[in-house]
PDB file of C-alpha atoms in Angstrom:
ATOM      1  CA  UNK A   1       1.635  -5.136  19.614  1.00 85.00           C
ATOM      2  CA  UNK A   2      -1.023  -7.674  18.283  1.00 92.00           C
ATOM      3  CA  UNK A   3      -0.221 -11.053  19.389  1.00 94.00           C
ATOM      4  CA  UNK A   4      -2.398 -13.674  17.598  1.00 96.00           C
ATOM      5  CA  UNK A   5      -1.810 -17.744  18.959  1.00 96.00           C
ATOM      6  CA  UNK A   6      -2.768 -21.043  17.560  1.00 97.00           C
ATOM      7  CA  UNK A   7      -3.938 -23.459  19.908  1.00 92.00           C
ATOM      8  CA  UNK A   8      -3.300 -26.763  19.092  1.00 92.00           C
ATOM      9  CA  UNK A   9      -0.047 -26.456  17.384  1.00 94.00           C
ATOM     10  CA  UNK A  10      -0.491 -29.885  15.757  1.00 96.00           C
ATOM     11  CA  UNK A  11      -3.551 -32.324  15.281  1.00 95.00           C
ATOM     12  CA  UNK A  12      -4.125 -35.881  14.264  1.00 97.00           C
ATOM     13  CA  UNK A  13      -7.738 -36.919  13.152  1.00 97.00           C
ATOM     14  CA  UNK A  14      -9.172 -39.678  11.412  1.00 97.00           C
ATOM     15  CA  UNK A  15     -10.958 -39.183   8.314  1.00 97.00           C
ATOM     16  CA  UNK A  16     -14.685 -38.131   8.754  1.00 97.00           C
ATOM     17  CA  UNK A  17     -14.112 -36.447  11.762  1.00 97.00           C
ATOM     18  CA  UNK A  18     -15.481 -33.154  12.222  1.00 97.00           C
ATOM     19  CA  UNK A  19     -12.496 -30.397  13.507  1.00 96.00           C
ATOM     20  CA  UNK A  20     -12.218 -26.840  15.001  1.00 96.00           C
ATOM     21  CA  UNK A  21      -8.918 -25.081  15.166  1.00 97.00           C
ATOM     22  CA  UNK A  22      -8.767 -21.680  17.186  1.00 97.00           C
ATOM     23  CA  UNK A  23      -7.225 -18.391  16.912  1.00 97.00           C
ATOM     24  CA  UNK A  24      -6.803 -15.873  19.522  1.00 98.00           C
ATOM     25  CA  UNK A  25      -5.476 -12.234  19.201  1.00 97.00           C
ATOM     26  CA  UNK A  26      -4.428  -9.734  22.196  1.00 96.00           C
ATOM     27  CA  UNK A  27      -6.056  -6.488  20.290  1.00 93.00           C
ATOM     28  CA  UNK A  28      -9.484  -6.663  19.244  1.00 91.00           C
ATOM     29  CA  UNK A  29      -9.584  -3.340  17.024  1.00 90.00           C
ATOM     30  CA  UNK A  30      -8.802  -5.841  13.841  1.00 91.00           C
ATOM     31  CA  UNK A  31     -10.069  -4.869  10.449  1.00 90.00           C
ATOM     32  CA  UNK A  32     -10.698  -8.526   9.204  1.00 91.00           C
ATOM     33  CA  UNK A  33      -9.286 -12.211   9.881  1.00 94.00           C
ATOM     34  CA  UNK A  34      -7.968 -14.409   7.488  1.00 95.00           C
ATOM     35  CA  UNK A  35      -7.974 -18.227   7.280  1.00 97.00           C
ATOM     36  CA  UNK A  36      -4.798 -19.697   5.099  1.00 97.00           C
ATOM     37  CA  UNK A  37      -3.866 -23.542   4.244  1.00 97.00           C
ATOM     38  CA  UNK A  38       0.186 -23.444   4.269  1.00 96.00           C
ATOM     39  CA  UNK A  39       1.178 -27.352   2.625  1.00 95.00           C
ATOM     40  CA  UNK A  40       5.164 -27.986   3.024  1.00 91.00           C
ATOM     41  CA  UNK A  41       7.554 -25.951   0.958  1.00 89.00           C
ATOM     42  CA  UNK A  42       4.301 -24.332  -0.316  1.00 91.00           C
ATOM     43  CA  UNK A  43       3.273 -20.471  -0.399  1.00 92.00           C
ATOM     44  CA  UNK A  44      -0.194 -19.733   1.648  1.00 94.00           C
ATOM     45  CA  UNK A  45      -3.913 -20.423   0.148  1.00 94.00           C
ATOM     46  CA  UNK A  46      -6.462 -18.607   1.485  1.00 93.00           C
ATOM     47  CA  UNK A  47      -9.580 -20.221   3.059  1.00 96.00           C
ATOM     48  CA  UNK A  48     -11.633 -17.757   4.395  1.00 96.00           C
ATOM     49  CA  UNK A  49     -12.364 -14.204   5.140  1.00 93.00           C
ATOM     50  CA  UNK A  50     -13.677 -12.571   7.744  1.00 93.00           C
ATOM     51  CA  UNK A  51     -14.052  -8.685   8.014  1.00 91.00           C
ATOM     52  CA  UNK A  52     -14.967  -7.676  11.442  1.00 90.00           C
ATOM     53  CA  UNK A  53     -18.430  -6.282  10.953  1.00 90.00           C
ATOM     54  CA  UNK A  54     -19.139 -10.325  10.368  1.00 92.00           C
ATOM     55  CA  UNK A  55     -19.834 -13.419  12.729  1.00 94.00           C
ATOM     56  CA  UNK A  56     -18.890 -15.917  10.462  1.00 95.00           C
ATOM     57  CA  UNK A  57     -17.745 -17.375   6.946  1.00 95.00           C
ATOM     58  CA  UNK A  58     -18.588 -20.093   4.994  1.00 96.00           C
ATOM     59  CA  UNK A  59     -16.767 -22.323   1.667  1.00 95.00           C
ATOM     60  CA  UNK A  60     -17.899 -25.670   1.289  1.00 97.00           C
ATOM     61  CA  UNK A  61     -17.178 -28.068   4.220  1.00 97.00           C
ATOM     62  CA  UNK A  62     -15.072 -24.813   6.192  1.00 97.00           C
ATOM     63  CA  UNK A  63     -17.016 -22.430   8.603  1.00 98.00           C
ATOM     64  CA  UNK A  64     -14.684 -19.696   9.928  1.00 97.00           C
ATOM     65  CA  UNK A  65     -16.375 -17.414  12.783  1.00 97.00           C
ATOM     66  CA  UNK A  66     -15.176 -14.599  14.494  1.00 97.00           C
ATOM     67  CA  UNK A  67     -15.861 -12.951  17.756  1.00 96.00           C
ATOM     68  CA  UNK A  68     -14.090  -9.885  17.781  1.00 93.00           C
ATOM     69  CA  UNK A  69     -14.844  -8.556  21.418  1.00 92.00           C
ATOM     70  CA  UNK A  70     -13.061 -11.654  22.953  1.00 95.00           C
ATOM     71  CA  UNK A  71     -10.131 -11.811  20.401  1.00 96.00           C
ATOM     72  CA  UNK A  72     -11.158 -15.443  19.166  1.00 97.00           C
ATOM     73  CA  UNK A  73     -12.215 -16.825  15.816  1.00 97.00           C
ATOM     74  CA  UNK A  74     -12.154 -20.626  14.989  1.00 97.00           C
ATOM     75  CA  UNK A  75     -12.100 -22.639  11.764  1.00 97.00           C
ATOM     76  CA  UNK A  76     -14.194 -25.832  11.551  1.00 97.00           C
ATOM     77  CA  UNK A  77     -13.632 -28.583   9.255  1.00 97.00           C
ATOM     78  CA  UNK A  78     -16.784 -30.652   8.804  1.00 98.00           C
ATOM     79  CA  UNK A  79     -16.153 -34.292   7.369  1.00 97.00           C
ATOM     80  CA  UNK A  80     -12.223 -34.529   7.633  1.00 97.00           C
ATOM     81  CA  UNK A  81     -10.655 -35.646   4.106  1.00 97.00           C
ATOM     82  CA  UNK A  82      -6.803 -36.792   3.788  1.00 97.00           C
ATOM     83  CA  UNK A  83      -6.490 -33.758   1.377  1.00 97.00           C
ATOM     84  CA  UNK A  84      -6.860 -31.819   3.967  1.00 97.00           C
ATOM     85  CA  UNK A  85      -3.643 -32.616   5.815  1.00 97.00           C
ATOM     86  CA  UNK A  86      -1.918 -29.278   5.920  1.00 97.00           C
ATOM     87  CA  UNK A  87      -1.005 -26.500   7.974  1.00 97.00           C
ATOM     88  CA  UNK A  88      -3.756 -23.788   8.695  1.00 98.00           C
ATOM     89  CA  UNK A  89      -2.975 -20.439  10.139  1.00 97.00           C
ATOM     90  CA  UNK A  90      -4.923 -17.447  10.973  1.00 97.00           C
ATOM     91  CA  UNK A  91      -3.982 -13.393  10.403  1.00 95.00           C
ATOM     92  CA  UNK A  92      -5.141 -10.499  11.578  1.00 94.00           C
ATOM     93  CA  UNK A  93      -5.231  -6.926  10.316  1.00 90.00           C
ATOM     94  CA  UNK A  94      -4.903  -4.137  12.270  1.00 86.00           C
ATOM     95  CA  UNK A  95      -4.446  -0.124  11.648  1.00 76.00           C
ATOM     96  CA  UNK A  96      -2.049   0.922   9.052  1.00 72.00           C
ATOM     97  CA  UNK A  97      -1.840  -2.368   6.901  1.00 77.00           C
ATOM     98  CA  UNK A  98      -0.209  -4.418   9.780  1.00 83.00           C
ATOM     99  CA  UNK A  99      -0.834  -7.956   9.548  1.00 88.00           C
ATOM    100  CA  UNK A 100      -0.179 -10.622  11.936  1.00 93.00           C
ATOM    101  CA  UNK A 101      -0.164 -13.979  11.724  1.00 95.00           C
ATOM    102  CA  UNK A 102      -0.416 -16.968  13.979  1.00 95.00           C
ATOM    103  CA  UNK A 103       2.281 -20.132  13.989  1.00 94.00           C
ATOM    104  CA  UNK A 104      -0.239 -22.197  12.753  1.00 96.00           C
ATOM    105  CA  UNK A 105      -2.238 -25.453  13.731  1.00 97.00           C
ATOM    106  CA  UNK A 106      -0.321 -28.491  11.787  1.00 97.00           C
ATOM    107  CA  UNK A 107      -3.538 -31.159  10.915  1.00 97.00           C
ATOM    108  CA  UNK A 108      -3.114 -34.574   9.664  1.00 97.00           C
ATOM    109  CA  UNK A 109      -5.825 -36.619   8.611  1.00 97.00           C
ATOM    110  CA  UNK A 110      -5.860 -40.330   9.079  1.00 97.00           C
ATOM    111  CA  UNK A 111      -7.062 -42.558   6.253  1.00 95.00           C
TER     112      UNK A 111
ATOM    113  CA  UNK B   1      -2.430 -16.869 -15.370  1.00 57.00           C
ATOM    114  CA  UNK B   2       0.361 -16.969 -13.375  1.00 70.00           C
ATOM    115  CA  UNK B   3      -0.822 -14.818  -9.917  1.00 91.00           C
ATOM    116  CA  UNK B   4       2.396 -13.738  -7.945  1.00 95.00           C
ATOM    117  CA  UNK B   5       5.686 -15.122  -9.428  1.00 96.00           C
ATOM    118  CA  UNK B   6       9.196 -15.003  -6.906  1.00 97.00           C
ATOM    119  CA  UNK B   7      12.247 -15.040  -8.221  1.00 97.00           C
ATOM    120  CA  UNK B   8      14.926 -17.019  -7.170  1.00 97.00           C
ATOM    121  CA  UNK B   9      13.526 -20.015  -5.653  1.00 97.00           C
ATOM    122  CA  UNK B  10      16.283 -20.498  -3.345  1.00 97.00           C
ATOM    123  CA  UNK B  11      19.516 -19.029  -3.046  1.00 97.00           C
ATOM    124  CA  UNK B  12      22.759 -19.053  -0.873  1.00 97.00           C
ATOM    125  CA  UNK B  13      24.507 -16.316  -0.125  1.00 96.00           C
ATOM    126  CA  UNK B  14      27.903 -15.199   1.769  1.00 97.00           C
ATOM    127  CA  UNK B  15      27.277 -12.501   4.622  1.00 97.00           C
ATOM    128  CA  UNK B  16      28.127  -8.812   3.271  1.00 97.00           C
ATOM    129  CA  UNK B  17      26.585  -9.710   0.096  1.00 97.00           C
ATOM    130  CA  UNK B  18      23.476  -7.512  -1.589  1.00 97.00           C
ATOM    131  CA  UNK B  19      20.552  -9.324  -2.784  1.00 97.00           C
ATOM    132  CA  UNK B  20      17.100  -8.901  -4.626  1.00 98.00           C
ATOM    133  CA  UNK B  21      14.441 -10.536  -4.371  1.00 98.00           C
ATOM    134  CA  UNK B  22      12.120 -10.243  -7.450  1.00 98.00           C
ATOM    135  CA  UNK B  23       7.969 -10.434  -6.641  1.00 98.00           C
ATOM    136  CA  UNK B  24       5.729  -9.826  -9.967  1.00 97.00           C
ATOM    137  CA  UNK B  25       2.003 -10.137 -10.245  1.00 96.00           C
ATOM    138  CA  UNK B  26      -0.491 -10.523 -12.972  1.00 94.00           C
ATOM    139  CA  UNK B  27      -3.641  -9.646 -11.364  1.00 92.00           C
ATOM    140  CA  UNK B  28      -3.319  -5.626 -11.173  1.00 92.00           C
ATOM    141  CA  UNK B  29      -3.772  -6.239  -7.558  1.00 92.00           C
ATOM    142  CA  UNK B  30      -3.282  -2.603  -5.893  1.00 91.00           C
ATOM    143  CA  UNK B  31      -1.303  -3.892  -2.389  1.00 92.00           C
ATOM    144  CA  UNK B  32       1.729  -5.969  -2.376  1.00 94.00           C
ATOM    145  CA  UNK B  33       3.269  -7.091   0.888  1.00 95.00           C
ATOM    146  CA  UNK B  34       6.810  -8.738   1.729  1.00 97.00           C
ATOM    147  CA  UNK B  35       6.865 -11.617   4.761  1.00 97.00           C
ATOM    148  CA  UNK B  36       9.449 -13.786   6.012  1.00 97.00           C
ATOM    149  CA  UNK B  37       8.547 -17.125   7.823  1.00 96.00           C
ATOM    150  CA  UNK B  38      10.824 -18.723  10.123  1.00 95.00           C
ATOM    151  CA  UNK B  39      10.058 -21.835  12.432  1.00 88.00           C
ATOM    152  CA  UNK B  40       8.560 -21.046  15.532  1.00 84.00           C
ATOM    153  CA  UNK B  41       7.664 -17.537  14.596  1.00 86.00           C
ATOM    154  CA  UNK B  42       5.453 -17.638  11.748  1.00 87.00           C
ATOM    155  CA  UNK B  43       4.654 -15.003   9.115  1.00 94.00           C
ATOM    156  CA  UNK B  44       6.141 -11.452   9.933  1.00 95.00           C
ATOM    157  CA  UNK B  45       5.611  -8.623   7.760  1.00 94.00           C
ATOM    158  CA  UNK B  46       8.517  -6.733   6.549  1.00 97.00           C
ATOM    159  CA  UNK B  47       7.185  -4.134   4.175  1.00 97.00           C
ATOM    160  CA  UNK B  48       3.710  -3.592   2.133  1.00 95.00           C
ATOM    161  CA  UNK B  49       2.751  -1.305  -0.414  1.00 94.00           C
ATOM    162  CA  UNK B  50      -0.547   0.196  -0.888  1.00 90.00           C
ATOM    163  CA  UNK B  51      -0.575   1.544  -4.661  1.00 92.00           C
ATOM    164  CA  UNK B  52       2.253   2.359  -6.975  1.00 94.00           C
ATOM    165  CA  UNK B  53       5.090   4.659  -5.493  1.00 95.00           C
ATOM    166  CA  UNK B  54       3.811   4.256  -1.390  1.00 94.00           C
ATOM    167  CA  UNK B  55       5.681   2.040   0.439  1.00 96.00           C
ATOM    168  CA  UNK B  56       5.136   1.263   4.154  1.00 94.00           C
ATOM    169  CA  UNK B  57       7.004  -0.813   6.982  1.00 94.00           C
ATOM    170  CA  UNK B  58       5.870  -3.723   8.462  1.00 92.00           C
ATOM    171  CA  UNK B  59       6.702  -5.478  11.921  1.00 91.00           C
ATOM    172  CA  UNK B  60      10.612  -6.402  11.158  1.00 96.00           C
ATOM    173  CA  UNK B  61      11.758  -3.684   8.357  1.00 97.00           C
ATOM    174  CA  UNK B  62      15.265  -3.439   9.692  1.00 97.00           C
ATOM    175  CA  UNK B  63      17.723  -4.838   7.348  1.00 97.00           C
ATOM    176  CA  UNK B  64      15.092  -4.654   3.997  1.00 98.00           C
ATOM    177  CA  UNK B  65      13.987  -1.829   1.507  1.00 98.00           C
ATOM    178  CA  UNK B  66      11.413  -1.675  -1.317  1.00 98.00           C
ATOM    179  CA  UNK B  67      10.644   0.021  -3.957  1.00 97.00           C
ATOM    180  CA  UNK B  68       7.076   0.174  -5.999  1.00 97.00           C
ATOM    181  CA  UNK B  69       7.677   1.910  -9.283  1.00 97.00           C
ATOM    182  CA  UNK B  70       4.866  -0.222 -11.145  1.00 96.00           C
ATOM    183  CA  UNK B  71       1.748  -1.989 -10.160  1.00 95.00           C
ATOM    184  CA  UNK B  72       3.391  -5.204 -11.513  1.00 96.00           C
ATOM    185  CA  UNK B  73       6.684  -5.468  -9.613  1.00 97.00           C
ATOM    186  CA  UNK B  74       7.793  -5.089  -5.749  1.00 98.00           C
ATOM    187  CA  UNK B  75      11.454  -6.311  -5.373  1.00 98.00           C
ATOM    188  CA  UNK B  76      12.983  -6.763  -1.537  1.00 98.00           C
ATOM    189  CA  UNK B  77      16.195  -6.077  -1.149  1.00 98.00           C
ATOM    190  CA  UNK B  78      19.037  -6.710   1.819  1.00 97.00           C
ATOM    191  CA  UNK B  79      21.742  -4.220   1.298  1.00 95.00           C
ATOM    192  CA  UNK B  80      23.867  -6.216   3.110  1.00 97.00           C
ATOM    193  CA  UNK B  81      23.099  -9.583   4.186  1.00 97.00           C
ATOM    194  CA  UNK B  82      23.854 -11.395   7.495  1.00 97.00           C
ATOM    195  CA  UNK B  83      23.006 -14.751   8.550  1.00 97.00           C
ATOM    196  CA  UNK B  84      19.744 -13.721  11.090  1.00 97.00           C
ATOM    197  CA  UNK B  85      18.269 -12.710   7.347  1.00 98.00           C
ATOM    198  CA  UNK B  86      18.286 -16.874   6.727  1.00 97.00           C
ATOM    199  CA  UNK B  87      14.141 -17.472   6.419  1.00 97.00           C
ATOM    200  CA  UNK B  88      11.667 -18.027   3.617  1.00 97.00           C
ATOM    201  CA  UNK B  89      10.460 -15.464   2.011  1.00 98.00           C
ATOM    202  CA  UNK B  90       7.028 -14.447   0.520  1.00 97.00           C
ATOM    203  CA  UNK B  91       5.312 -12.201  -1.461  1.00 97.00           C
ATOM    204  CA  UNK B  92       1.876 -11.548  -1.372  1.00 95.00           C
ATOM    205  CA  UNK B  93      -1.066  -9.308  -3.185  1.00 93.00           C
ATOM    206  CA  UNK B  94      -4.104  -8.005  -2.414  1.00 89.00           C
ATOM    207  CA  UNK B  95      -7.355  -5.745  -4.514  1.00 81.00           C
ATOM    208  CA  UNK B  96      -7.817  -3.302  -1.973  1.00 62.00           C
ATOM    209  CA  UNK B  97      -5.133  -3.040   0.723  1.00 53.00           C
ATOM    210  CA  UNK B  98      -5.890  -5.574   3.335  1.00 54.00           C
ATOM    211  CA  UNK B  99     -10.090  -5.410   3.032  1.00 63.00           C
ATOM    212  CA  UNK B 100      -9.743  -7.997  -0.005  1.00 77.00           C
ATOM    213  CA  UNK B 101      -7.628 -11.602  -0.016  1.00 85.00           C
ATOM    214  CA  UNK B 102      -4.497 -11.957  -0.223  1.00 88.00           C
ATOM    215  CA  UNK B 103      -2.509 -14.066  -2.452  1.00 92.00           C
ATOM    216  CA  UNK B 104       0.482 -15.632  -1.744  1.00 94.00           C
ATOM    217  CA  UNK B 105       3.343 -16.609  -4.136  1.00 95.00           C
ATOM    218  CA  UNK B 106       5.652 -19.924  -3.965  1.00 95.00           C
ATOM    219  CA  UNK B 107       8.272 -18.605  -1.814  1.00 96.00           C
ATOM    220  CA  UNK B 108      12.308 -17.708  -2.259  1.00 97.00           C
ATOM    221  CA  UNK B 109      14.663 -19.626   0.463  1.00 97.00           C
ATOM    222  CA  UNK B 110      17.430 -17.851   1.170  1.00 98.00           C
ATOM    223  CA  UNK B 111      20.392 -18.970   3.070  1.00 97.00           C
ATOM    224  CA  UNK B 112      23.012 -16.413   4.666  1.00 97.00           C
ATOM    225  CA  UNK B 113      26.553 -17.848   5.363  1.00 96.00           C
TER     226      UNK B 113
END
């Protein structure tokens, strides 16, 4: 069974700082990975895509890479905002439509 | 445009009881998926559906059926509730089965007494 783990679970920046969040996942036979922003009593937004032929993804100030042999993919945040103060998980896909998702990285930004 | 729509919001109900959960989506999207989240354990899929009359279980189906009888509409339903069914739920779509985004819709909160 795919495990996939968010390390840290929560993060305090100040604004302007550049960030990376990271992913892990136990199987590496993954069709794609997914980057989501979850805000409170909110349903998911997603960031980023990343199928596995690809290294890496780009939108805007995000850069999402993947590295599929070693089960790792992180998100980096260039140029911190307040807006961005969320909660930011990562899921992968594997055979037969199963999707699994991490617990998530909780990041506030610090005026 | 409304994307994925969830019907009820929230919603309390007694142990024993049947329930419904109503998912609809706008955007002809051919894969629908059911999740629950619950603290500490993120996002686990319950059931998806790849095209119109295919369903398929996820990682925790016990408790939950679907059915798919239009593009449009995927409704979860718990036969008969019991309080370990407590969570948020979502609903989610997707163009081509898991190689295209998914979107997400607001989420139902449902409370078993």
């Amino acid at each position: 069974k795919q495990e996939v783990t968010q390390i840290p679970a929560a993060l305090s920046v100040p604004e302007g700082e550049n960030l990376v969040l990271n992913c892990s996942f136990t199987d590496s036979a993954i069709y794609n990975l997914q980057w989501f922003r979850q805000d409170p009593g909110k349903g998911l937004t997603s960031l980023l895509l990343i199928q596995s032929s690809q290294r890496e993804q780009t939108s805007g100030r995000l850069n999402a890479s993947l590295d599929k042999s070693s089960g790792r993919s992180t998100l980096y945040i260039a140029a911190s905002q307040p807006g961005d103060s969320a909660t930011y998980l990562c899921a992968v896909e594997n055979t037969g439509n199963q999707f699994y998702f991490g617990t998530g990285t909780s990041l506030t930004v610090i005026p | 445009i409304a994307g994925i729509t969830q019907a009820p919001t929230s919603q309390i109900l007694a142990a024993g009881r049947r329930m419904t959960l109503r998912c609809t989506q706008d955007m002809r999207h051919n894969a629908m998926y059911w999740y629950r989240q619950d603290l500490g354990l993120g996002l686990r899929l319950i059931h998806y559906s790849n095209t119109a009359g295919t369903t398929g279980k996820g990682e925790v189906p016990d408790g939950y059926s679907v059915s798919r009888a239009n593009t449009d509409d995927f409704p979860l339903t718990l036969a008969s509730a019991v309080p370990s069914q407590t969570s948020v739920y979502f609903c989610a779509s997707s163009g081509a089965g898991g190689a295209d985004t998914q979107y997400f819709g607001p989420g139902t909160r449902l409370t078993v007494l």
